Coordinates of C-alpha atoms in Angstrom, one line a residue:
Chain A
X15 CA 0.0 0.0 0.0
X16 CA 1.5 3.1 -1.0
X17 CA 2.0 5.5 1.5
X18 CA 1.8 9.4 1.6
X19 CA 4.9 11.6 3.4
X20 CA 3.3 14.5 4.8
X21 CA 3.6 17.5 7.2
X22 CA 1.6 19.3 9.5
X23 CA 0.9 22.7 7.7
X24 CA -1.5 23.9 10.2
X25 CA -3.6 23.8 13.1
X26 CA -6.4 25.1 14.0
X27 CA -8.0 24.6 17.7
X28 CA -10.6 27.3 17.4
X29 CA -13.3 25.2 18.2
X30 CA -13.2 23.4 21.6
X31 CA -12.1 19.5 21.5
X32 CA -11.9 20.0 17.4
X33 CA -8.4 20.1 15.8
X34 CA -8.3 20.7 12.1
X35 CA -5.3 20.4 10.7
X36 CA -4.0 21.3 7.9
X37 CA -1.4 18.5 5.6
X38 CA 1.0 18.8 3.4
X39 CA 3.2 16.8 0.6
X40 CA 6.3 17.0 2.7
X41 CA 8.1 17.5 -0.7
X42 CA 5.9 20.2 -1.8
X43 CA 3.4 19.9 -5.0
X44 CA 0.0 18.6 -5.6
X45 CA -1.4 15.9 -3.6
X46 CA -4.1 13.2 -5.2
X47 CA -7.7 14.2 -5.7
X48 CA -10.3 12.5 -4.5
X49 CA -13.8 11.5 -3.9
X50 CA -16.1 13.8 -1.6
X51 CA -16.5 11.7 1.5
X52 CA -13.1 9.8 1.2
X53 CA -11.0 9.4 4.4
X54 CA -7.1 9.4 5.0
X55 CA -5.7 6.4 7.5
X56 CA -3.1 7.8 9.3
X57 CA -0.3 6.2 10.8
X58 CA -0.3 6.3 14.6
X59 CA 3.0 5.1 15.7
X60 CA 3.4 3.7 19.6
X61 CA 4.2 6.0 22.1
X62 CA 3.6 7.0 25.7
X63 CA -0.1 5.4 26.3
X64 CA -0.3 3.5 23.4
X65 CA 1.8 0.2 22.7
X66 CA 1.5 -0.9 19.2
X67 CA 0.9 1.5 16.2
X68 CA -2.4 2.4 15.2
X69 CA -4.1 2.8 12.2
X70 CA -6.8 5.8 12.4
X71 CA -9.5 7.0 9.4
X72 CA -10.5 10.5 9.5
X73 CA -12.5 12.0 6.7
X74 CA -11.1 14.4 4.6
X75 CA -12.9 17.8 4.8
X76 CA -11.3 20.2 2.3
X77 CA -11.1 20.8 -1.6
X78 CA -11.1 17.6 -3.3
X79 CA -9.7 18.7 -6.7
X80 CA -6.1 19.0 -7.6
X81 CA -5.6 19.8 -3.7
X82 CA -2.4 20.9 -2.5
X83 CA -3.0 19.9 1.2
X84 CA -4.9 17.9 3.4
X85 CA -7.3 18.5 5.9
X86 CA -8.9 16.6 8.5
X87 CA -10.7 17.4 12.2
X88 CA -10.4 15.3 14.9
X89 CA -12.4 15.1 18.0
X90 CA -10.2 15.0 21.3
X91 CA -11.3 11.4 23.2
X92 CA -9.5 10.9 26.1
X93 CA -7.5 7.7 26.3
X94 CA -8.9 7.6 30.3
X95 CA -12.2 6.9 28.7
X96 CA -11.3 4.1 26.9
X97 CA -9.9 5.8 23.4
X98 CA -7.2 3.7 21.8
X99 CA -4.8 6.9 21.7
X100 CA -4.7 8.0 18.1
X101 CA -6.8 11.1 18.5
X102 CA -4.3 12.2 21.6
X103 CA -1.5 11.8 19.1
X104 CA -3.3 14.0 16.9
X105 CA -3.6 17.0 19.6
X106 CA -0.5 16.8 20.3
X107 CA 1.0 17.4 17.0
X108 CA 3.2 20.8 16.0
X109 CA 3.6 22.7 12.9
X110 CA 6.4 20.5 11.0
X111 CA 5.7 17.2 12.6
X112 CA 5.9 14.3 10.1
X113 CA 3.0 12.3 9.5
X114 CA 2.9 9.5 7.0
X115 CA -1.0 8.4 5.7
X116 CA -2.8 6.2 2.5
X117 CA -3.7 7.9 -0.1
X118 CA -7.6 9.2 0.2
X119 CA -10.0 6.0 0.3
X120 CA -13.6 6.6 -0.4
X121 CA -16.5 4.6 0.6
X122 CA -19.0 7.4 1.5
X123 CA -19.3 9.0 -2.1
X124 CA -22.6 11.0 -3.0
X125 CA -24.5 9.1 -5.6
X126 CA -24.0 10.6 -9.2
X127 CA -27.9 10.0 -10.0
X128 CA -29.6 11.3 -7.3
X129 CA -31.7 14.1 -7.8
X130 CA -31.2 14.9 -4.2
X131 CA -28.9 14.8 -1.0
X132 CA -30.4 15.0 2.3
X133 CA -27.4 14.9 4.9
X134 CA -27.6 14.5 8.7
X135 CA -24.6 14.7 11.0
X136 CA -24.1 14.2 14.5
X137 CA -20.8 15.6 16.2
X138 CA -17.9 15.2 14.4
X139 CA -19.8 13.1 11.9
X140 CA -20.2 16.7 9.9
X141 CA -16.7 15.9 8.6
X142 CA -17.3 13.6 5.6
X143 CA -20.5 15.5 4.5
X144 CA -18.3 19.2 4.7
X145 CA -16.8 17.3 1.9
X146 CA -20.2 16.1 0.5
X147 CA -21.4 20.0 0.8
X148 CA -18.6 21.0 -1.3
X149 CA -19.2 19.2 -4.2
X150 CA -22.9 19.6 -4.3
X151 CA -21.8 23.6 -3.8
X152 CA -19.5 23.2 -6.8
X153 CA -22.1 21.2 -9.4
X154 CA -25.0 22.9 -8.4
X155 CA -26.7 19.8 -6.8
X156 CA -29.8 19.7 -4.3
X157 CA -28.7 19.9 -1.2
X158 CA -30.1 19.9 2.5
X159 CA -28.0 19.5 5.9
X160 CA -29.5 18.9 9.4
X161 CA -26.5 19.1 12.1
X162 CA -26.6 18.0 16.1
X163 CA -24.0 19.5 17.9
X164 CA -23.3 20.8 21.4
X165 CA -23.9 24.7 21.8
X166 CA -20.9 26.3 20.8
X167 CA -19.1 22.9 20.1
X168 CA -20.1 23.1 16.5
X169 CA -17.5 22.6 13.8
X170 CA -17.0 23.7 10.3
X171 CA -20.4 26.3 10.7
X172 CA -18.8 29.6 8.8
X173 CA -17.9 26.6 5.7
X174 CA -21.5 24.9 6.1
X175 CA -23.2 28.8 5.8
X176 CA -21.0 29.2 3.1
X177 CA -21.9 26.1 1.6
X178 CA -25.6 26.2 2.0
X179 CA -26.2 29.7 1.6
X180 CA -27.2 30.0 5.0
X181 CA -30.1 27.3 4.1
X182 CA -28.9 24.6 6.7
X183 CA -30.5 23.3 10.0
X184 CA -28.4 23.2 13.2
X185 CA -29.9 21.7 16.7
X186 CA -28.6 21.4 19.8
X187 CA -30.9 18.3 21.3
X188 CA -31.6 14.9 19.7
X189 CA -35.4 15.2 19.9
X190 CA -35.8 18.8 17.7
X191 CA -33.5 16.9 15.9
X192 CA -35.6 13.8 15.4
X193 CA -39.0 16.2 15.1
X194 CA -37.7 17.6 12.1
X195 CA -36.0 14.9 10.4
X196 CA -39.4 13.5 11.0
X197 CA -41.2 16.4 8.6
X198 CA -38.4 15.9 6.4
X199 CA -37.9 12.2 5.7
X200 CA -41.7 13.0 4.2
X201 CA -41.4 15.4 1.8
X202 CA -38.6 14.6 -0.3
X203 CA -38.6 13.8 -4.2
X204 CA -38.4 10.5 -5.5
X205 CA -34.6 10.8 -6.4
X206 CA -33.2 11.9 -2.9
X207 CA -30.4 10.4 -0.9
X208 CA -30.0 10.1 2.5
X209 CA -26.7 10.4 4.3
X210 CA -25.6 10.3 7.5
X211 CA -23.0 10.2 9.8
X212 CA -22.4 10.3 13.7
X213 CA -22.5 8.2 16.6
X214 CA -23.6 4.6 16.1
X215 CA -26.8 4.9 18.2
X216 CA -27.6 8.0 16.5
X217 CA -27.6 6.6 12.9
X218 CA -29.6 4.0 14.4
X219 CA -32.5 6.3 15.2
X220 CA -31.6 7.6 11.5
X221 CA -31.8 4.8 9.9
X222 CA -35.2 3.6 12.2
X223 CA -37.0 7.1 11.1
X224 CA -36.1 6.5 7.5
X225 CA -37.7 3.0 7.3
X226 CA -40.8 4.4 9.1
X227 CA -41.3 6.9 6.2
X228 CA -41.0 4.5 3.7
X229 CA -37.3 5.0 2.3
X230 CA -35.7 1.9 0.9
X231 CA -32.5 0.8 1.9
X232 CA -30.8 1.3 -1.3
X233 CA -31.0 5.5 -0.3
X234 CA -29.5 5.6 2.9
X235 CA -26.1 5.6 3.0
X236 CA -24.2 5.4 6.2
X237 CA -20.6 6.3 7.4
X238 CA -19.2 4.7 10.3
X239 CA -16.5 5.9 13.2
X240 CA -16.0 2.5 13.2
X241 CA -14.0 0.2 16.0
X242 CA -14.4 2.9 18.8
X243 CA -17.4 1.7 19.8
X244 CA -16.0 -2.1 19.5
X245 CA -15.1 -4.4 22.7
X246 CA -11.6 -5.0 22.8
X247 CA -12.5 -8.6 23.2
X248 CA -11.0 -12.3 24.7
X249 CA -7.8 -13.4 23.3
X250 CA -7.2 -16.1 20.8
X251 CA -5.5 -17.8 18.7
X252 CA -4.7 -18.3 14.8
X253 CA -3.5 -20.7 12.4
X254 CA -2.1 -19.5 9.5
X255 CA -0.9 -22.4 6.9
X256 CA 1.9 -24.3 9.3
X257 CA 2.2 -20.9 11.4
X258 CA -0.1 -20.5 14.5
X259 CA 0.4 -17.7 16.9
X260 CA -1.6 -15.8 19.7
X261 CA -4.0 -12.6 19.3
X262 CA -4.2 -10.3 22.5
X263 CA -7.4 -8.5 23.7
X264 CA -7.7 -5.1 21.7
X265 CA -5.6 -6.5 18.8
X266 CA -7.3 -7.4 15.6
X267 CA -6.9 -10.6 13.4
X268 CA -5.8 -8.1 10.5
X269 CA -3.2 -5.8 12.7
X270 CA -2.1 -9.4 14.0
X271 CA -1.6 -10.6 10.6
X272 CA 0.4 -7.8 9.3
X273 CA 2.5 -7.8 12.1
X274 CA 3.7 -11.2 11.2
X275 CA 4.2 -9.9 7.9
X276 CA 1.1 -11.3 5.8
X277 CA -0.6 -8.8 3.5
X278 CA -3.9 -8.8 4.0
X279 CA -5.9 -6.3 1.5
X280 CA -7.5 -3.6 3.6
X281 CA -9.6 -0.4 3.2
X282 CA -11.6 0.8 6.3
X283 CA -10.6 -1.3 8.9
X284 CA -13.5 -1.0 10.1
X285 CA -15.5 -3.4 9.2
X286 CA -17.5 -1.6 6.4
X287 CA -15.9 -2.0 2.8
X288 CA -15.1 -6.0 2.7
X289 CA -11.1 -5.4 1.4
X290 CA -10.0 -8.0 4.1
X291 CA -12.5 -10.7 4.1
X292 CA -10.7 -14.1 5.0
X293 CA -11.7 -17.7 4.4
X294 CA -12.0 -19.5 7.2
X295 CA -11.1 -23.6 7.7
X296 CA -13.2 -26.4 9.7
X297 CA -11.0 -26.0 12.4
X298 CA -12.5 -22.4 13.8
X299 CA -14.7 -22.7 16.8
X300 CA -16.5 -20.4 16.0
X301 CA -17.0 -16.1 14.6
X302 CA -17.6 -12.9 16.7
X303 CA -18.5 -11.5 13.1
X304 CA -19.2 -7.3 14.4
X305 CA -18.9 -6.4 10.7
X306 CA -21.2 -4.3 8.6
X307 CA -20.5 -5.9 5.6
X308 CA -21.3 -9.6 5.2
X309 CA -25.2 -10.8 5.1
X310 CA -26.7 -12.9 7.8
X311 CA -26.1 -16.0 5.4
X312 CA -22.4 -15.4 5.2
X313 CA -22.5 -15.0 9.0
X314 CA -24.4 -17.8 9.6
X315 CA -22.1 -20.2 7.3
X316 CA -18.8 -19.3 9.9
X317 CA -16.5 -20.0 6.9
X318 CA -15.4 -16.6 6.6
X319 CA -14.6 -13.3 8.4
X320 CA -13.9 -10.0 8.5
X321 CA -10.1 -9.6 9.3
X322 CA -10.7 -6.5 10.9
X323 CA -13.3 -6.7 13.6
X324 CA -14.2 -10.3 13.8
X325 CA -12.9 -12.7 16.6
X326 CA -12.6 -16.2 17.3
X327 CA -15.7 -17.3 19.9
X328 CA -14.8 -20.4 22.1
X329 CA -15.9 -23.8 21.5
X330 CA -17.5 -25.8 24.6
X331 CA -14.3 -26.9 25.8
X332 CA -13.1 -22.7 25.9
X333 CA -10.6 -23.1 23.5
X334 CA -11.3 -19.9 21.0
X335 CA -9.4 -20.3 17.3
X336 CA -9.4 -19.6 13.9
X337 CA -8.3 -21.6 10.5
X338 CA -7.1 -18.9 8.0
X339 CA -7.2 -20.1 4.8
X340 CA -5.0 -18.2 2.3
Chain B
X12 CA -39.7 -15.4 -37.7
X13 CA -38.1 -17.2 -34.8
X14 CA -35.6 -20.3 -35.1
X15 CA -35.5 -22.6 -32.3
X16 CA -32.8 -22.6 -29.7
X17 CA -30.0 -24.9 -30.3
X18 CA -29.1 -27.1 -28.1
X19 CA -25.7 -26.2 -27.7
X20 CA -27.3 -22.4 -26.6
X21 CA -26.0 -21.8 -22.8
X22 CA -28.9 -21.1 -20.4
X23 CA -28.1 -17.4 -20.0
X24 CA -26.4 -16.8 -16.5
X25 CA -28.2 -15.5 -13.6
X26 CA -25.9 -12.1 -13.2
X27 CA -27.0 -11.1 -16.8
X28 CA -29.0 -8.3 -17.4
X29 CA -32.1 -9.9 -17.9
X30 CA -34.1 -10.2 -15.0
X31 CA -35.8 -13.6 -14.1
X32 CA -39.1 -12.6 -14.7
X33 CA -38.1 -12.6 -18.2
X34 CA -37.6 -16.0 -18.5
X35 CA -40.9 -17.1 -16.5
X36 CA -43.8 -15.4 -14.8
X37 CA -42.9 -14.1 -11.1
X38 CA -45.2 -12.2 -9.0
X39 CA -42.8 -10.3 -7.0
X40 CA -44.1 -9.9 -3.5
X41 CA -45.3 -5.7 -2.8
X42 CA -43.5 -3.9 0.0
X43 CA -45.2 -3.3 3.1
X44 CA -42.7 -0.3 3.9
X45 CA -43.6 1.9 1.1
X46 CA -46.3 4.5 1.8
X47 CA -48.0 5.4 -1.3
X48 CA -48.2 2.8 -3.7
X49 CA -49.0 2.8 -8.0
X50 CA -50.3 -0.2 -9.1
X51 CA -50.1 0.1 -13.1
X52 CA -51.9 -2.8 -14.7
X53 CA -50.7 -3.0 -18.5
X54 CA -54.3 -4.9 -18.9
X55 CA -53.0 -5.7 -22.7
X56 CA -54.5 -8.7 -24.8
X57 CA -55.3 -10.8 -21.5
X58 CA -57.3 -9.1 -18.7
X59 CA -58.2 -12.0 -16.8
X60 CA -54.1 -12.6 -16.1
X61 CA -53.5 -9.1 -15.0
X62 CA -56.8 -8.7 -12.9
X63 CA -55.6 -11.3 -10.3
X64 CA -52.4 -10.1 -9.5
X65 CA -53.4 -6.8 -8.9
X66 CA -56.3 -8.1 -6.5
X67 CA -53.6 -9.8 -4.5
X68 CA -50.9 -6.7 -4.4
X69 CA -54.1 -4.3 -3.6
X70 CA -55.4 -7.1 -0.7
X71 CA -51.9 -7.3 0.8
X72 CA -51.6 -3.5 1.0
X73 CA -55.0 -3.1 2.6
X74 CA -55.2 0.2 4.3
X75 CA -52.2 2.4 2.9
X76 CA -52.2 4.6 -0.2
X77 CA -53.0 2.5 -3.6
X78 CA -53.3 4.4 -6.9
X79 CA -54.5 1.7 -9.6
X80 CA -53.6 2.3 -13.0
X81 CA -55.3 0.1 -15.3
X82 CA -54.1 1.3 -19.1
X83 CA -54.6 -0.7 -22.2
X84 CA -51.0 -1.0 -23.7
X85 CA -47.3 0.3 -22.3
X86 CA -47.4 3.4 -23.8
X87 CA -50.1 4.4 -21.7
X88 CA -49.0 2.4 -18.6
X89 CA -45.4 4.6 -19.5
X90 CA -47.6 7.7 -19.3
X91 CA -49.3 7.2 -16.1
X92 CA -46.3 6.1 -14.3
X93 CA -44.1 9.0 -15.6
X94 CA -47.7 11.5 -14.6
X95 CA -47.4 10.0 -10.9
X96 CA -43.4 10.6 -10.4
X97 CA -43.6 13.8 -10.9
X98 CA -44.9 14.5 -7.6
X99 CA -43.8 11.7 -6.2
X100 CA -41.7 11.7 -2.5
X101 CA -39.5 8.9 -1.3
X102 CA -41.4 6.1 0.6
X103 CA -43.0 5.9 -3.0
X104 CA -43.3 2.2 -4.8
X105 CA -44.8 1.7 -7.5
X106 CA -45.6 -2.5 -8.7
X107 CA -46.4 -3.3 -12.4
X108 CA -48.3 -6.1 -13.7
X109 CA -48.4 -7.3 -17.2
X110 CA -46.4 -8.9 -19.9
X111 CA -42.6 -9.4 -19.4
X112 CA -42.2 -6.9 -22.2
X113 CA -44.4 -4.3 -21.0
X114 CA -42.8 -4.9 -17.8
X115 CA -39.7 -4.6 -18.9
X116 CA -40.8 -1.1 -20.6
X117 CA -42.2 0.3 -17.8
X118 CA -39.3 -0.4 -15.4
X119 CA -37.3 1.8 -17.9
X120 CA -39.5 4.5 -17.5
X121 CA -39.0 4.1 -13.7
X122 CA -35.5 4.0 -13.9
X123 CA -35.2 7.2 -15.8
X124 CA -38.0 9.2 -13.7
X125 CA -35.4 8.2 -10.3
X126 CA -36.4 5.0 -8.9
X127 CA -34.6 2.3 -7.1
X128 CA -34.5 -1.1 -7.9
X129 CA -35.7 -1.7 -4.3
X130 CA -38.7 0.6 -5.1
X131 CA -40.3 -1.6 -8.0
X132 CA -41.6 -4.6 -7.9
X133 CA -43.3 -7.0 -11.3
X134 CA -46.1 -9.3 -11.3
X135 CA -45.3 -11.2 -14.4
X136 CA -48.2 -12.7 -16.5
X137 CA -46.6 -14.0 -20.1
X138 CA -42.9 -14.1 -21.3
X139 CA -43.7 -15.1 -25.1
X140 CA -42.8 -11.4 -26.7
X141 CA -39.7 -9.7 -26.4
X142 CA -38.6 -6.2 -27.8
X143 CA -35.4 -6.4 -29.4
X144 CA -33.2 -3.3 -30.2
X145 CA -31.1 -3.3 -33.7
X146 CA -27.7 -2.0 -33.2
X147 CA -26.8 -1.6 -36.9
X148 CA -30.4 0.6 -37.7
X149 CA -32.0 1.6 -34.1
X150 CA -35.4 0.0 -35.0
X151 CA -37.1 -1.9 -32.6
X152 CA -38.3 -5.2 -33.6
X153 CA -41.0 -7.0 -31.4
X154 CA -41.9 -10.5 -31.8
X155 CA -42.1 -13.9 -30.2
X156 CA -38.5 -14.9 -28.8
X157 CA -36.6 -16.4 -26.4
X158 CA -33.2 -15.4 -25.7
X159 CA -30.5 -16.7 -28.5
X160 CA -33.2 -16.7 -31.2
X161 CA -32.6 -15.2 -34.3
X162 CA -35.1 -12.8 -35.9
X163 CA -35.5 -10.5 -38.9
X164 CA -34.6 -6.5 -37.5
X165 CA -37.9 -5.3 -38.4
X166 CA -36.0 -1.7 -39.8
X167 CA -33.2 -3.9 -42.3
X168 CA -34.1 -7.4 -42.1
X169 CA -30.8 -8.5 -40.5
X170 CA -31.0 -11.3 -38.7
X171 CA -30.5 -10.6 -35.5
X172 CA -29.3 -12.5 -32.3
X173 CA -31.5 -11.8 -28.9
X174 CA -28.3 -11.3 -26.9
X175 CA -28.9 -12.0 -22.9
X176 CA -28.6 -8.3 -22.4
X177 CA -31.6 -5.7 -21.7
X178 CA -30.9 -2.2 -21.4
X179 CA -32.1 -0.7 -18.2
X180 CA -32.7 2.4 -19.8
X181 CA -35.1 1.5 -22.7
X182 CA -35.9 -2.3 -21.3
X183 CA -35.0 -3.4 -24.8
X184 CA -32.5 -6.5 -25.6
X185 CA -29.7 -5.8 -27.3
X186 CA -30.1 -7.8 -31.0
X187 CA -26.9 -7.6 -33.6
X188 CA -26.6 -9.7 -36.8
X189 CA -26.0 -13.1 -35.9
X190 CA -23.4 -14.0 -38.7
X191 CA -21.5 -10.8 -39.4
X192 CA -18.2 -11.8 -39.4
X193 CA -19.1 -14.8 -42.0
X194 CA -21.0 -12.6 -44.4

């Protein structure tokens, strides 16, 4: 996987617990266009509070076309709650630090036919549909935002005034929220897209609203934080051909795998896109699946898994493994 | 017209263009989700095949918002449909019933005026008569056929192979001269 060498151009802390910063080609020049909606992985390497390296997603919120930096806005979470340490690396980073990243990777792209884009963000779920805003800004698209935030802890709301002409709905409480998401999951064209993005629970009341006014699944489209909100889980262990070796709690199968210097195709890492779906042998006791991306056939079969979020569950005797099959 | 399938004629695979209901009559179940609902009924040469499906879609959707379109041929069922999507809002569905052709006819319309495929749904009644579009003159021949036939393009009498493809766009199958590279 090719990898991007970049610096930190700037930082921006204006907006309480939000850091944008700014990236840039560390040898100067244009950096790769991309998608609205794509996300950058960074590379988090191991330091004070975290032991291994990390590999973190953010959305990409700036211009998209022949950009000549990057730029991303993280939310501070505080490894004393339970944060795996990536966005603590991120606040902590000066003007001129190194960072190294993938190029942009898209799997939240606005659909080219709709007639419509109806977008509703939660938090620091606004970032990928900034992006969104700026294309339908740029091509003259239909476009309509509702955006829960915390009073004062809103993010990106000179760009979205910019971007909307003013035209776009902010709240501050999930239930004005929901009471006009309501009105408008009624009264949109045949054509329209739904998006959305936020806090798992809060696309589920998205997604629940949507279904009770009728919208099919193939219009919603979801983007997920991904494995935040996922248990760090029991160990276990793997065999790989002749090779077997152990996987600790809060380690995935795929970073696991990599480290022993397999190459597993990836994308999210997250359990969304399907890149690093492995076939699995007779010998696994059983799948923690977790995914978002297999259907409840593949799930129920057990001879495959997600190498990203899925975990071995024990067998009756306790003994918890997986057969990789490469 | 027509010349039989030979036997050496694959059975065309499922992840080709043409939908199943092409190959024999479906009813496809309606969705309980949607909130307004247009039932067109392409009535056609054979009422009493139509009239039952739609009796079982309207049954099942007992209660919500069911427009029933009953038109006498595809063009009109094309109009009606394309006179209800204009106003249309999402939570929309809209089920056809007819022949395979008009089916397929309609559900072009559908696609071009926005819909999913997850908002349409066909009751199938016959699957004798397919529309087949010529690639060397544009005319549309129509005629008994099943996939692999060969047929005479009704605009320059080339005889033309049914291909396994249908365009989502026009609900046509795509029909080129069978033995151009020996003629």
């Amino acid at each position: 996987m090719s990898r991007l060498s970049l610096v930190v151009a700037g930082i921006d802390d204006t907006v309480p617990d939000v850091r944008r910063l700014v990236l840039a080609p560390a040898d100067g020049g244009e950096l790769p266009s991309y998608t609205p909606g794509s996300h950058l992985v960074l590379d988090v390497p191991s330091g004070p509070g975290r032991e291994r390296a990390l590999a973190n997603a953010y959305s990409l919120v700036g211009e998209s076309l022949h950009p000549s930096s990057y730029e991303i806005a993280v939310l501070r979470c505080d490894p004393r709650g339970g944060a795996a340490g990536g966005s603590a690396w991120v606040h902590a980073l000066r003007t001129g630090d190194p960072v190294t990243a993938t190029t942009p990777r898209s799997s939240f792209a606005p659909v080219q036919p709709a007639t419509r884009h109806l977008l509703v963000a939660a938090g620091i779920g606004i970032t990928p549909l900034v992006s969104h805003l700026r294309f339908h800004a740029r091509w003259g698209r239909e476009a309509e935002l509702l955006y829960l935030h915390r009073e004062g802890r809103g993010a990106f709301i000179t760009e979205i005034d910019d971007l909307t002409d003013g035209s776009a709905s902010c709240f501050h409480d999930r239930v004005s929220l929901l009471a006009r998401l309501r009105e408008r999951l009624l009264d949109q064209p045949i054509g329209t897209h739904l998006y959305t993005c936020g806090p798992t629970g809060f696309m589920d009341l998205v997604v629940a609203e949507a279904q009770a006014a009728g919208w099919p699944s193939s219009r919603v489209h979801l983007e997920h934080f991904g494995l935040d909100d996922l248990d760090p889980g029991e160990p276990f262990d793997v065999t790989v051909g002749e090779q077997c070796f152990e996987i600790a709690s809060g380690v995935s199968l795929l970073e696991a795998m990599e480290k022993q210097g397999y190459a597993v195709p990836n994308l999210c890492r997250q359990g969304v896109c399907g890149e690093c779906r492995l076939e699995l042998g007779p010998a696994t006791t059983g799948v923690w699946h977790r995914d978002l991306y297999l259907s409840d056939d593949d799930k129920a079969a057990g001879d495959c898994a997600m190498a990203c979020v899925s975990r071995a569950l024990p067998a009756a005797d306790g003994r918890a493994h997986l057969e990789v099959l490469l | 017209m027509t010349s039989p399938v030979t036997a050496s004629a694959p059975h065309p695979p499922h992840y080709t263009s043409v939908p199943d209901w092409t190959r024999e009559p479906v009813v496809q179940p309606a969705d309980p989700l949607g909130r307004v609902h247009t039932v067109i009924e392409v009535v056609g040469e054979d009422p009493a095949a139509t009239a039952p499906v739609v009796a079982g879609w309207v049954a099942g959707l007992d209660g919500r918002d069911v427009r029933h379109r009953a038109c006498p041929d595809t063009a009109a069922a094309v109009a009606a449909l394309e006179a209800d999507l204009v106003t249309a809002k999402v939570g929309h569905r809209v089920l056809v019933a007819g022949s395979a052709d008009a089916c397929l006819a309609v559900r072009a319309a559908g696609v071009r005026g926005g819909l999913a495929d997850d908002e349409m749904a066909f009751g199938v009644v016959s699957v004798e008569t397919r529309t087949v579009w010529c690639v060397h003159c544009s005319a549309a021949t129509v005629a008994k056929l099943a996939l692999d036939d060969v047929v005479a393009c009704s605009g320059c009498e080339r005889g033309l192979l049914v291909y396994p493809h249908v365009s989502r766009r026009t609900g046509r199958h795509l029909g080129f001269m069978v033995d151009a590279e020996e003629a």
